[in-house]
Short mmCIF file of C-alpha atoms and ligand atoms in Angstrom, two decimals:
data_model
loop_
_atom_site.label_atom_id
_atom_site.label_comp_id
_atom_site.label_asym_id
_atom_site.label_seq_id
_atom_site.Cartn_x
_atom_site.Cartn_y
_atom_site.Cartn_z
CA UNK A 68 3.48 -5.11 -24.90
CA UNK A 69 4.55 -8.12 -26.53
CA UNK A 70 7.04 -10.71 -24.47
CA UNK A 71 9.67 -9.60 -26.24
CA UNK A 72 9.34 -6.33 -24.32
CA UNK A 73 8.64 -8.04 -21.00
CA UNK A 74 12.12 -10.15 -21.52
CA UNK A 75 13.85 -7.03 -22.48
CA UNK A 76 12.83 -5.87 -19.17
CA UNK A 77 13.71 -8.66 -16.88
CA UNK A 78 16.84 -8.56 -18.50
CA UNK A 79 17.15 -4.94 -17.50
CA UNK A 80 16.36 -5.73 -14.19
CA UNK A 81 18.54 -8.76 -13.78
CA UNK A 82 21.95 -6.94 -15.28
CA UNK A 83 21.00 -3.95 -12.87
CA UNK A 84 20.87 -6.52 -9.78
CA UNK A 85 24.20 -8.14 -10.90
CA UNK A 86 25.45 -4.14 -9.90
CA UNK A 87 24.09 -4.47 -6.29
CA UNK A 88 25.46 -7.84 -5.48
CA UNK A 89 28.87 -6.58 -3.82
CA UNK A 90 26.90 -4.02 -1.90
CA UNK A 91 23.91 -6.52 -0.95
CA UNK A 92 24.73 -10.12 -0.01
CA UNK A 93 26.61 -9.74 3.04
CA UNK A 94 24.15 -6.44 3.87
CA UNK A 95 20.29 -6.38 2.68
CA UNK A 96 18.84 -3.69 1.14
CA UNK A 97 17.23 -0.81 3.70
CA UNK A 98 13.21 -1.33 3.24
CA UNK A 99 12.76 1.56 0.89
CA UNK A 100 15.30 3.71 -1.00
CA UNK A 101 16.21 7.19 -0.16
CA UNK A 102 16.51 9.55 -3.16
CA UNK A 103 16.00 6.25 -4.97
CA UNK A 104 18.69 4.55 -3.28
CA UNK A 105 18.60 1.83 -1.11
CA UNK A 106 21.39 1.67 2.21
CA UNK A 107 23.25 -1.51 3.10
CA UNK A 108 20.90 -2.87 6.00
CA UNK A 109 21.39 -5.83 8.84
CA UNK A 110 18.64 -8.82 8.27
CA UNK A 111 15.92 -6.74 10.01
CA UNK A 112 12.22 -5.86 9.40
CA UNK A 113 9.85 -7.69 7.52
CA UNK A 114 11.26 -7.04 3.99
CA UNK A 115 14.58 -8.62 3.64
CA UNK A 116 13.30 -11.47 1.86
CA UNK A 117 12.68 -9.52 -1.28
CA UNK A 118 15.81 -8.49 -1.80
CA UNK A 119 16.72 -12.76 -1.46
CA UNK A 120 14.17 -13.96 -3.52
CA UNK A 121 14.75 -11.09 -6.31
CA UNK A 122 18.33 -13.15 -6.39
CA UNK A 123 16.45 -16.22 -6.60
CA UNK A 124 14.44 -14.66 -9.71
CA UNK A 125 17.49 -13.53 -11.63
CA UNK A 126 19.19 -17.04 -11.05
CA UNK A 127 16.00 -18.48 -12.87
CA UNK A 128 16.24 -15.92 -15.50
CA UNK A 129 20.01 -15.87 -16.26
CA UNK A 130 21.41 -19.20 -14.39
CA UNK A 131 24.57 -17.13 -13.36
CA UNK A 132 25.78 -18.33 -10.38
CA UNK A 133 26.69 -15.59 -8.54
CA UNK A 134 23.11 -14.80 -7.91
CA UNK A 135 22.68 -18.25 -6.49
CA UNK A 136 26.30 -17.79 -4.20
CA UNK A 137 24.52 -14.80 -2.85
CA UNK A 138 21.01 -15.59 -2.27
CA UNK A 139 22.66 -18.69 -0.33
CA UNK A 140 24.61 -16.60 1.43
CA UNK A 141 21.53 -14.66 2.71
CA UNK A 142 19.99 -17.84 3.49
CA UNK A 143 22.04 -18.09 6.12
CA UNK A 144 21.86 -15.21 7.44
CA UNK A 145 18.25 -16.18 7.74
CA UNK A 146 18.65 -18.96 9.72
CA UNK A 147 20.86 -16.78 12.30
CA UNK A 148 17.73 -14.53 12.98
CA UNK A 149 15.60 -16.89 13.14
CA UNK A 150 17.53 -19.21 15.39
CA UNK A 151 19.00 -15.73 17.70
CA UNK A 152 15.09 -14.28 17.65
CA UNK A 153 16.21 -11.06 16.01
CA UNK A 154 13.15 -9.46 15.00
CA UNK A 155 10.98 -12.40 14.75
CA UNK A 156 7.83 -11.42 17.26
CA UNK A 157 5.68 -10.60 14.47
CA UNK A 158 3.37 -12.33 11.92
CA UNK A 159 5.79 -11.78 8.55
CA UNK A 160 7.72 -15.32 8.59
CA UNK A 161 6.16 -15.51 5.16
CA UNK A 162 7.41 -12.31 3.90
CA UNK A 163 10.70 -13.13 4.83
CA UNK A 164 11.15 -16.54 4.76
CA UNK A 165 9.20 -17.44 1.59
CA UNK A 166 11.12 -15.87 -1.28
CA UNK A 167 14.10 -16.32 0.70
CA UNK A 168 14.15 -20.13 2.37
CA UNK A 169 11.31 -21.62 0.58
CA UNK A 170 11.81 -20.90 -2.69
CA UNK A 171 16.17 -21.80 -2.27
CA UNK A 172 14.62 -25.52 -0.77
CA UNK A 173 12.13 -25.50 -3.64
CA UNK A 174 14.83 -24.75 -6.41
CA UNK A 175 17.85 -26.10 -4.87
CA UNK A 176 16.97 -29.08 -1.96
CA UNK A 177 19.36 -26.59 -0.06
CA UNK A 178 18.93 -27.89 3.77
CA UNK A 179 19.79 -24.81 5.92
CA UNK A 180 17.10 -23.36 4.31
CA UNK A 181 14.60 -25.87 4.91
CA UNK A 182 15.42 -25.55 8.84
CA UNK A 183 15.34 -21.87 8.50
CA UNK A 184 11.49 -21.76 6.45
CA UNK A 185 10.30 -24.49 9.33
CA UNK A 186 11.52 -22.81 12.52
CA UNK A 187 9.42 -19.49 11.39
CA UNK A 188 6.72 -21.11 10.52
CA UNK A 189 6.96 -22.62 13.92
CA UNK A 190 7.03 -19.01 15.28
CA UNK A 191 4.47 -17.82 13.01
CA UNK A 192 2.13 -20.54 14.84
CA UNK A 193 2.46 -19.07 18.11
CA UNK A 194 0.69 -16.10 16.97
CA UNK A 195 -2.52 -18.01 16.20
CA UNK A 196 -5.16 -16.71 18.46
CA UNK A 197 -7.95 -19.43 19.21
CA UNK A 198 -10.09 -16.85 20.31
CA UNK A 199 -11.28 -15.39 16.59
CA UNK A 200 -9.65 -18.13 14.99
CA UNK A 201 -6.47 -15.69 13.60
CA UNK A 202 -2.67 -14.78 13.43
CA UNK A 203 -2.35 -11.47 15.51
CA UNK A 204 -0.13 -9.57 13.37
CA UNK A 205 1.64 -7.25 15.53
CA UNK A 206 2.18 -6.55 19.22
CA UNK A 207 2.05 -8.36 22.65
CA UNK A 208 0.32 -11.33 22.00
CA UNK A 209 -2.94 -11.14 23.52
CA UNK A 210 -3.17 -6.97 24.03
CA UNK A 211 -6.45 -5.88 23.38
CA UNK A 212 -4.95 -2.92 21.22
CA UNK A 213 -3.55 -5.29 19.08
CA UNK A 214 -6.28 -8.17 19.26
CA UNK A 215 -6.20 -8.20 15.58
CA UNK A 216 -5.52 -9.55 11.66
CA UNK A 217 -4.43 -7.75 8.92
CA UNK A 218 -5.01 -7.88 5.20
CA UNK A 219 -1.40 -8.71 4.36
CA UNK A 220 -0.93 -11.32 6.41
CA UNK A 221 -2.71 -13.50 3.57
CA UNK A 222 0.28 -13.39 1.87
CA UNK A 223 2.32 -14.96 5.27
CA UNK A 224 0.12 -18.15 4.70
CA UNK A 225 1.91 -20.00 2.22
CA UNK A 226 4.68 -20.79 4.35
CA UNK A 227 2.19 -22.55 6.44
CA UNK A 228 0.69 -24.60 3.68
CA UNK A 229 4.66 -25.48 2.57
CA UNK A 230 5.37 -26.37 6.33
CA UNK A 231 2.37 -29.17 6.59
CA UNK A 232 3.40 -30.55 3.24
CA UNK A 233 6.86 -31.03 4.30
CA UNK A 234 6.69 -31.90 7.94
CA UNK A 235 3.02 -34.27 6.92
CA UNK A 236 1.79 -31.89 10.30
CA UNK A 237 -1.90 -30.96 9.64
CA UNK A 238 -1.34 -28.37 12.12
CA UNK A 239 -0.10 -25.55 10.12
CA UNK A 240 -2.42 -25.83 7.28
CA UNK A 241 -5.16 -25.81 10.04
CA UNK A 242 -3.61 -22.52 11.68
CA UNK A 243 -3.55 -21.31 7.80
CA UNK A 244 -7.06 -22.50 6.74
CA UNK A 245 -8.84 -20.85 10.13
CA UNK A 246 -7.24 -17.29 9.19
CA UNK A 247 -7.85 -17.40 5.58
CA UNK A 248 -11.76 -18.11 7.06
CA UNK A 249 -11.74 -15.11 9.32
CA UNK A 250 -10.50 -12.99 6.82
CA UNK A 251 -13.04 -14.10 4.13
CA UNK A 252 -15.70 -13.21 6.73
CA UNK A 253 -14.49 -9.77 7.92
CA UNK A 254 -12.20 -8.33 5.77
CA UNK A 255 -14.57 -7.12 2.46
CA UNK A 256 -16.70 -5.14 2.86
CA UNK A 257 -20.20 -4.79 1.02
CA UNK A 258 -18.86 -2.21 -2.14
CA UNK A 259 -15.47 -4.56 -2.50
CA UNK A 260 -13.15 -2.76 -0.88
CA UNK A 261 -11.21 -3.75 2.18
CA UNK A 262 -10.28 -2.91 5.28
CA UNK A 263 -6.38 -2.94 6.27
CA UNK A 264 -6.74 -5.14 9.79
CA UNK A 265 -9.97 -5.98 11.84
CA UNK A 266 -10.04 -6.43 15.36
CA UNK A 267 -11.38 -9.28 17.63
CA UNK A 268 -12.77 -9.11 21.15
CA UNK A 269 -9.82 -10.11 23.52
CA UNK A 270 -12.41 -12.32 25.86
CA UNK A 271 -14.63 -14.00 23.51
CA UNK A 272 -13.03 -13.49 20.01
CA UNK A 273 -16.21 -11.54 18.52
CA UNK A 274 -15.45 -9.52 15.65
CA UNK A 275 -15.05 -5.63 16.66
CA UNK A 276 -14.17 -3.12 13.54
CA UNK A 277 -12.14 -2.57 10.59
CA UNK A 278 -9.25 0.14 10.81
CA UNK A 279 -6.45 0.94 8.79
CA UNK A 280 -2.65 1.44 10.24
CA UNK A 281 -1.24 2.82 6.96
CA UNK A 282 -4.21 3.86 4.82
CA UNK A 283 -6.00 7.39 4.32
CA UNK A 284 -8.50 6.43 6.66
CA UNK A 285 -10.38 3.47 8.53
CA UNK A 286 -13.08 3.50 5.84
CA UNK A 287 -10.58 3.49 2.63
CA UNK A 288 -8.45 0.98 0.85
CA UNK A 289 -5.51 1.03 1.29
CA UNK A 290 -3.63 0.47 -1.94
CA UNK A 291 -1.35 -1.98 -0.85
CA UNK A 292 -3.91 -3.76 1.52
CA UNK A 293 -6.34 -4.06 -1.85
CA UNK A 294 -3.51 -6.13 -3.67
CA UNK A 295 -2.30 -8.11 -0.80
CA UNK A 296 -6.33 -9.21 -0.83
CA UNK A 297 -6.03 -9.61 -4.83
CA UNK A 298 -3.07 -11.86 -4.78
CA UNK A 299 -4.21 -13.15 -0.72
CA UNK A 300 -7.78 -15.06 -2.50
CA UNK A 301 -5.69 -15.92 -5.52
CA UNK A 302 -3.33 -17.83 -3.57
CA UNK A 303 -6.23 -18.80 -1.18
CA UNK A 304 -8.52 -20.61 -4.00
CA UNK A 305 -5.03 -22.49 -4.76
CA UNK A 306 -4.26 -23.95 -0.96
CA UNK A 307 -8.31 -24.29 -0.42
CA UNK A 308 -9.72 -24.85 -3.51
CA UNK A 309 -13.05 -23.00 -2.24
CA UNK A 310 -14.96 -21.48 -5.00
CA UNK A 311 -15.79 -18.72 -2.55
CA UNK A 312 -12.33 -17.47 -2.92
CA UNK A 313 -12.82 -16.94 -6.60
CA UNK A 314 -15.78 -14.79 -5.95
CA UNK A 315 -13.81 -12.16 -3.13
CA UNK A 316 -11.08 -12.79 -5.71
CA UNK A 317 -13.24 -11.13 -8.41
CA UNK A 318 -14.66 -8.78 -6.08
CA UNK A 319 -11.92 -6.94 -4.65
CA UNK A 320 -9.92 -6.95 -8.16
CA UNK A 321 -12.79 -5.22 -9.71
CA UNK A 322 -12.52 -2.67 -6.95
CA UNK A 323 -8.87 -2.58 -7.29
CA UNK A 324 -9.20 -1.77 -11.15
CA UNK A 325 -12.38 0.41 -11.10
CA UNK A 326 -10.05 2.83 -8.50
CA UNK A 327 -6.85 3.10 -11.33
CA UNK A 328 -6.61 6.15 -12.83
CA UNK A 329 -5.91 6.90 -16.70
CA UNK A 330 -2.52 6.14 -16.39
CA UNK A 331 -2.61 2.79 -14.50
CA UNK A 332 -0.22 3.56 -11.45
CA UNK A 333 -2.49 3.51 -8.50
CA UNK A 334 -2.41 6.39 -5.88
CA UNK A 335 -1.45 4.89 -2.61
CA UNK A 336 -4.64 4.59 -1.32
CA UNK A 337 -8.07 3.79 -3.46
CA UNK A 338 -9.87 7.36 -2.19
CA UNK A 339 -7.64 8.84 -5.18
CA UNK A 340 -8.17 8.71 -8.46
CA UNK A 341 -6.35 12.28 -9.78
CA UNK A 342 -4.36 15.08 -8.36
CA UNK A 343 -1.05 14.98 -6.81
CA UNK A 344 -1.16 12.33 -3.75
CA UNK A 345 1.84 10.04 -4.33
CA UNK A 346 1.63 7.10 -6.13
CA UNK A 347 2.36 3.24 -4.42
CA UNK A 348 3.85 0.98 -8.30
CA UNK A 349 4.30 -1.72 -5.49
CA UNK A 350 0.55 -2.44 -5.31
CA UNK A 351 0.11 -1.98 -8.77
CA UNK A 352 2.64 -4.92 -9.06
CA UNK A 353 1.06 -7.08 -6.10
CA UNK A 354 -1.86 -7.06 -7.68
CA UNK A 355 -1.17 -8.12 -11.74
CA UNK A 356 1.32 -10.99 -9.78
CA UNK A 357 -2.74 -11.93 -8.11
CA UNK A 358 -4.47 -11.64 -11.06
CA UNK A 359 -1.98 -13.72 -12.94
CA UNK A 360 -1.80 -16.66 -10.03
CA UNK A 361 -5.71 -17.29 -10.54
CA UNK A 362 -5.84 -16.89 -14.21
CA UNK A 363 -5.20 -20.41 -14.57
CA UNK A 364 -8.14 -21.64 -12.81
CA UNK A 365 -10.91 -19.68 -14.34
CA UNK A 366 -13.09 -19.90 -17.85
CA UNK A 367 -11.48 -18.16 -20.80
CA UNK A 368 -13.50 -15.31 -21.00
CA UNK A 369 -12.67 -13.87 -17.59
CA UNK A 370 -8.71 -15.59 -17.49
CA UNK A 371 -8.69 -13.10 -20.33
CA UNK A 372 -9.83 -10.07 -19.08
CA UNK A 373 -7.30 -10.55 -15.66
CA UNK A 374 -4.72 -11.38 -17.88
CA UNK A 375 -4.81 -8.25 -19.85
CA UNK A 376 -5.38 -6.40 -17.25
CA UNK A 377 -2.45 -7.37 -15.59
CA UNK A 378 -0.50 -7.16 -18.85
CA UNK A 379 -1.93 -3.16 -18.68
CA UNK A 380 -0.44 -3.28 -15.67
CA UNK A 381 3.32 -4.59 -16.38
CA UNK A 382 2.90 -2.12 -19.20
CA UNK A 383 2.59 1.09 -16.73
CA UNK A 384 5.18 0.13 -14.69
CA UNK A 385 7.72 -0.49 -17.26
CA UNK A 386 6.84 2.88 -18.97
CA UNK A 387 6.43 4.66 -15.99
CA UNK A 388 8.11 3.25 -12.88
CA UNK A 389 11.02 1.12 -13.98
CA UNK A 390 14.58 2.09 -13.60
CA UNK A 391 16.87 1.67 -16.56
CA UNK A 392 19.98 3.42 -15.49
CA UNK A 393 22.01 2.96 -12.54
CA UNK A 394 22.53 6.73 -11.65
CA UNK A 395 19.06 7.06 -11.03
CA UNK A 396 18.58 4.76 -8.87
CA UNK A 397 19.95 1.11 -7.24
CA UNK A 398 16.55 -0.08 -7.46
CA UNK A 399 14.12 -1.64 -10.10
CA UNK A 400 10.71 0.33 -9.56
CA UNK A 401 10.17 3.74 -8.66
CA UNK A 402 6.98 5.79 -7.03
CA UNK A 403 6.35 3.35 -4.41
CA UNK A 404 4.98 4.21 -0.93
CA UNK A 405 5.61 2.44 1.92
CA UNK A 406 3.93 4.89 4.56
CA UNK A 407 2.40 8.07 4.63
CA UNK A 408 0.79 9.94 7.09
CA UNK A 409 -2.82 11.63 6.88
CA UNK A 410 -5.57 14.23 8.40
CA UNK A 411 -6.98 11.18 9.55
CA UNK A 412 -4.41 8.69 9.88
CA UNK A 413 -1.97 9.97 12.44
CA UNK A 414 -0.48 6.50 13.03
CA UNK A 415 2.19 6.14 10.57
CA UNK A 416 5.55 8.66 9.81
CA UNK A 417 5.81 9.26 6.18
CA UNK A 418 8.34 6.91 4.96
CA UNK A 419 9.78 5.87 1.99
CA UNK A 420 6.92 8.43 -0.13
CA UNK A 421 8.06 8.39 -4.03
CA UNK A 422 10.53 6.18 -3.24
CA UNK A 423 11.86 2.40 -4.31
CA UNK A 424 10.84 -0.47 -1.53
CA UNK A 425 12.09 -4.00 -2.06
CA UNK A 426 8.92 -5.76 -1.91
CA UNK A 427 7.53 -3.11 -5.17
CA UNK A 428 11.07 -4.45 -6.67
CA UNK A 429 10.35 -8.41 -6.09
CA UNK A 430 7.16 -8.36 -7.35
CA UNK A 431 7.37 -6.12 -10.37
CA UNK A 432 10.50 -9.24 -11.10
CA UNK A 433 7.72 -12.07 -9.95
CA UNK A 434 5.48 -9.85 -12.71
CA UNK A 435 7.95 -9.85 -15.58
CA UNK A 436 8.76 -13.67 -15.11
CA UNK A 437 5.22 -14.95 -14.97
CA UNK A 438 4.52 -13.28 -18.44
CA UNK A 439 7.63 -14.35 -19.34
CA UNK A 440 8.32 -18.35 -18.01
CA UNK A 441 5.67 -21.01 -17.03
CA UNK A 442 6.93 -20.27 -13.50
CA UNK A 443 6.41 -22.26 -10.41
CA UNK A 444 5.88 -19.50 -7.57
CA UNK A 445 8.12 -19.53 -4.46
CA UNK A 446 4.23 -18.75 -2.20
N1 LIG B 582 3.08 -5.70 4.88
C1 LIG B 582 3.37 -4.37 5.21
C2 LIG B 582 3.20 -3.44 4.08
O1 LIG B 582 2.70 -3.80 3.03
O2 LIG B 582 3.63 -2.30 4.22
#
């Protein structure tokens, strides 16, 4: 599609947030939709930033002000949890307190929301583990069921990197450089794809196994997990500049786009490539917002092919995926998956299958306004 059509689109999705802002500002949106619509939600879990920064994205897009009044007002709300502990004992500060916090100081200077961003990246730090050198994601810290990283958490690191450069403390980019390390070493595995977290020996910090908590099975990859590690070495290579993260970069986006089928919406995990298993547009989204972040630093030949590829992408979802009228839906991107059970992956409920999730809706946004604006990212 030309940018024409990717304007057209963010301008779809802009006037269609301007709808939800009575509804969400005070409330946040409910992680997924149900029946393609999302519920008014307290500032819980690890996905109310989305629904924040996708403000933050239509106030760069359309400079109407009542998209900055609300995204401010959720700001706030941010610093409440994080100041009460509501929800907090967990590794997704980044999640929720970079498009929300760091991208209103970035854009605005706006000081509540430089306390907020710092005080959970302060929490985030207590998660480090020195024994495997990581941020245990979940869990008591310490447990040995739960001695472990996940895939995702790349994307948690940026607030890290933000934190040293505003504080001058080395000690978060340390925390940030030491898990980006021990994922490089454990998370890929020989054919590209990647396991969803890895576990550490409790005692001595020795790596264990890979497992998955929401994929088909230990040995697959996870969708999602695949374009949190597409987008997790992009923005790696940019905080590190280690040419090592180009290479797992390359590596795990070829998997990702040798596993799409015709099509272009990826099933929600990598095993399929046809039939009926539910399709998760989120990762398909993640992913294109990756592969555009490190186009910039390679050669032409290969910027090209990742660009177009994640112009193939864009192109899917807005045929496919992306809502254009408000009956159907309060969201902006269909046929997302947040969890789904399987005959070998008892762990998660199904949840939010074929549905709209927040973080499928800020990054199909974060899509549409890197092809469309030489934008300077909120991660
Ligand atoms: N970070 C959790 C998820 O992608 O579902």
């Amino acid at each position: 599609m030309k940018q024409a059509a990717y304007r057209a689109a963010l301008d779809t999705a802009c006037a269609l947030l301007r709808n939800n802002l009575a509804a969400f500002t005070e409330n946040f949106q409910s992680s997924n939709s149900e029946h393609n619509f999302y519920l008014p939600s307290e500032n819980v879990e690890w996905t109310t930033g989305f629904c924040t920064g996708e403000y933050w994205l239509a106030w760069e897009h359309t400079r109407d002000d009542a998209f900055e009044q609300a995204a401010l007002t959720q700001v706030n709300s941010f610093l409440h949890r994080i100041e009460n502990g509501i929800d907090v004992d967990h590794h997704d500060m980044g999640f929720l307190y970079v498009p929300s916090c760091v991208a209103a100081y970035k854009l605005t200077g706006n000081e509540t929301a430089q306390k907020a961003a710092l005080l959970a990246a302060d929490r985030l730090c207590t998660r480090f583990q020195e024994k495997g050198q990581f941020l245990q994601a979940w869990g008591t810290l310490g447990a040995k069921d739960n001695y472990r990283l996940i895939i995702d958490c790349l994307l948690n690191l940026p607030l890290l990197y933000w934190a040293s450069e505003v504080t001058g403390q080395p000690r978060y980019r340390e925390i940030a450089l030491a898990h980006t390390a021990t994922s490089m070493a454990n998370l890929v595995r020989p054919d590209h794809s990647t396991y969803h977290t890895f576990f550490f020996d409790s005692e001595t910090g020795a790596p264990l196994r890979g497992s998955t908590q929401q994929g088909y099975r230990d040995g697959s990859a996870w969708a999602r997990g695949q374009a949190w590690g597409v987008y997790g070495m992009a923005l790696a290579y940019f905080y590190t500049g280690n040419t090592k993260c180009i290479e797992l970069f390359r590596e795990v986006t070829d998997y990702f786009l040798s596993r799409l089928p015709e099509d272009y919406i990826p099933y929600w995990d990598l095993t399929f490539v046809d039939g009926d298993e539910p399709r998760d547009s989120s990762a398909a989204a993640i992913a294109a917002c990756g592969m555009l972040a490190m186009v910039p630093y390679l050669e032409k030949t290969e910027a090209d092919k990742y660009r177009a590829a994640a112009e193939k992408l864009a192109d899917a979802l807005i045929s496919h995926c992306a809502v254009t009228d408000p009956a159907v839906s309060n969201g902006l991107l269909l046929h997302g998956v947040y969890a789904k059970n399987s005959p070998y992956n008892p762990i998660p409920a199904d949840r939010g299958v074929d549905e709209c999730n927040t973080w499928g809706d800020y990054f199909y946004m974060e899509l549409l306004t890197r092809l469309t604006a030489d934008w300077q990212m909120y991660w």
